[in-house]
Amino acid sequence: MQRPIYMDHHATTPVEPRVLAAMLPYFTDVFGNAASKDHDFGYQASQAVERARAQVAALINARPDEIIFTSGATEANNLALFGVAERYADKGDHIITCVTEHKAVLDAAKRLEYLGKRVTYLRVDQYGCIDLDEVRAAITPKTILISIMAANNEIGTLAPLADIGRIAREHGVLFHTDATQAAGYIPIDVHQQQIDLLSLSAHKMYGPKGIGALYVRRSNPRVRLAPMIYGGGHERGLRSGTLNVPGIVGFGMAAEIARREMATLAPQYRAWTTRLFAGLQERIEGVALNGHPTERLPHNLNVYIPQIESRAFIAGLHDLAIATGSACTSASVEPSHVIMALGFGEERAHGSLRFGVGRTNTSDQIEVAISIVAERVAKLRALLAR
Ligand SMILES: Cc1ncc(COP(=O)(O)O)c(C=O)c1O
């Protein structure tokens, strides 16, 4: 069995071989600039980009011309928040989001506050769920945007997208969702769920790093954005810069594979995370689930293990790659803002582990992971008891 075992698929995923194969010609043979369509080199590159745009759009039931390629979900989130705040400044200055969002939304929201906008940060309950009545109550005549993530990157809790979409639409407010962790794992339909803006990242779905997209609704309503990056007017003027053609091609292939294989992979992932939790519960006293028991990502498991300090715990695990919380904030030793928001206190935030299963795993690895974690907990607890 391959060691170490990788179970951190929320941080990133390896590029799938079919994705890599699709990308390779675009580094060498078909290297044209997709904006230089006067010759065949550029024309072929631009054709490949448009095919990928359609593949990405299909994953969320959008139109190809509603997909704006970005460098990833961080940029897509920033474009959504800053783009709406600037473009709709004459309509209002208020944004609603949630305390458990990814930093790419929270820090953008904080910056908007600094620039004079107003932001409401909705609280969550012990499962990480927002209260729809609080969403309704937070809306004012000056509200221009609701930004709520589709699935939490730490605890996997899913948001009721269709309900939020309906509330936003009823009040004439735009609805953005950061679907970085959800897309390719659970079905998303921007029409049925009335989503106006949606952020995606290729490297969370077995595509390459450094490429993502923002879906921007073009009708009912037509969403307008101010760009953040100015230049040659690429991507309908919303995101200038020479397109990352190999990255886009890889993203397209990753989205297509995810769309086709989601229905078979998701139950497999669900079975693994269910077994992982049951196995940990059998062997470790006091293990508790973080996040919602059923409304959660199939491939996520986040548990609290009393008496462990998760950073030190993980540092001592040589055969298993898991996480304490969000990789993007792992530079800080602050307790996870997501687990803190659940209201159980600092000890729980410092004693939680995140598992993210994926294509690289096998059923045998799930059993080995249970043993690795259980044995280390037993060892640490024995030391504490001395
Ligand atoms: C929910 C969520 N949003 C945004 C991001 C940032 O994505 P990217 O790495 O594409 O910038 C991540 C990645 O960790 C994420 O999990």
mmCIF file with all atom_site columns, N, CA, C and O in Angstrom, residues 85 129 174 197 255 257 282:
data_model
loop_
_atom_site.group_PDB
_atom_site.id
_atom_site.type_symbol
_atom_site.label_atom_id
_atom_site.label_alt_id
_atom_site.label_comp_id
_atom_site.label_asym_id
_atom_site.label_entity_id
_atom_site.label_seq_id
_atom_site.pdbx_PDB_ins_code
_atom_site.Cartn_x
_atom_site.Cartn_y
_atom_site.Cartn_z
_atom_site.occupancy
_atom_site.B_iso_or_equiv
_atom_site.pdbx_formal_charge
_atom_site.auth_seq_id
_atom_site.auth_comp_id
_atom_site.auth_asym_id
_atom_site.auth_atom_id
_atom_site.pdbx_PDB_model_num
ATOM 1  N N  . ALA A 1 85  ? -19.884 45.156 -5.442  1.00 0.00 ? 85  ALA A N  1
ATOM 2  C CA . ALA A 1 85  ? -19.880 46.337 -4.555  1.00 0.00 ? 85  ALA A CA 1
ATOM 3  C C  . ALA A 1 85  ? -19.668 47.617 -5.362  1.00 0.00 ? 85  ALA A C  1
ATOM 4  O O  . ALA A 1 85  ? -20.346 48.622 -5.133  1.00 0.00 ? 85  ALA A O  1
ATOM 5  N N  . CYS A 1 129 ? -24.822 25.498 10.313  1.00 0.00 ? 129 CYS A N  1
ATOM 6  C CA . CYS A 1 129 ? -25.906 25.918 9.404   1.00 0.00 ? 129 CYS A CA 1
ATOM 7  C C  . CYS A 1 129 ? -26.362 27.336 9.738   1.00 0.00 ? 129 CYS A C  1
ATOM 8  O O  . CYS A 1 129 ? -26.490 27.693 10.914  1.00 0.00 ? 129 CYS A O  1
ATOM 9  N N  . LEU A 1 174 ? -28.674 40.083 -5.271  1.00 0.00 ? 174 LEU A N  1
ATOM 10 C CA . LEU A 1 174 ? -27.883 39.070 -5.969  1.00 0.00 ? 174 LEU A CA 1
ATOM 11 C C  . LEU A 1 174 ? -27.380 38.018 -4.986  1.00 0.00 ? 174 LEU A C  1
ATOM 12 O O  . LEU A 1 174 ? -27.114 38.310 -3.827  1.00 0.00 ? 174 LEU A O  1
ATOM 13 N N  . LEU A 1 197 ? -24.065 34.320 -9.042  1.00 0.00 ? 197 LEU A N  1
ATOM 14 C CA . LEU A 1 197 ? -22.600 34.300 -9.173  1.00 0.00 ? 197 LEU A CA 1
ATOM 15 C C  . LEU A 1 197 ? -22.087 33.075 -8.426  1.00 0.00 ? 197 LEU A C  1
ATOM 16 O O  . LEU A 1 197 ? -22.601 32.769 -7.338  1.00 0.00 ? 197 LEU A O  1
ATOM 17 N N  . ALA A 1 255 ? -13.848 19.159 -15.128 1.00 0.00 ? 255 ALA A N  1
ATOM 18 C CA . ALA A 1 255 ? -15.270 19.423 -14.888 1.00 0.00 ? 255 ALA A CA 1
ATOM 19 C C  . ALA A 1 255 ? -16.141 18.374 -15.585 1.00 0.00 ? 255 ALA A C  1
ATOM 20 O O  . ALA A 1 255 ? -17.134 17.889 -15.031 1.00 0.00 ? 255 ALA A O  1
ATOM 21 N N  . ILE A 1 257 ? -15.261 15.266 -16.410 1.00 0.00 ? 257 ILE A N  1
ATOM 22 C CA . ILE A 1 257 ? -15.129 13.973 -15.714 1.00 0.00 ? 257 ILE A CA 1
ATOM 23 C C  . ILE A 1 257 ? -15.936 14.007 -14.416 1.00 0.00 ? 257 ILE A C  1
ATOM 24 O O  . ILE A 1 257 ? -16.647 13.054 -14.090 1.00 0.00 ? 257 ILE A O  1
ATOM 25 N N  . GLU A 1 282 ? -15.406 3.535  17.236  1.00 0.00 ? 282 GLU A N  1
ATOM 26 C CA . GLU A 1 282 ? -15.209 2.227  17.886  1.00 0.00 ? 282 GLU A CA 1
ATOM 27 C C  . GLU A 1 282 ? -13.930 2.209  18.700  1.00 0.00 ? 282 GLU A C  1
ATOM 28 O O  . GLU A 1 282 ? -13.855 1.580  19.741  1.00 0.00 ? 282 GLU A O  1
#
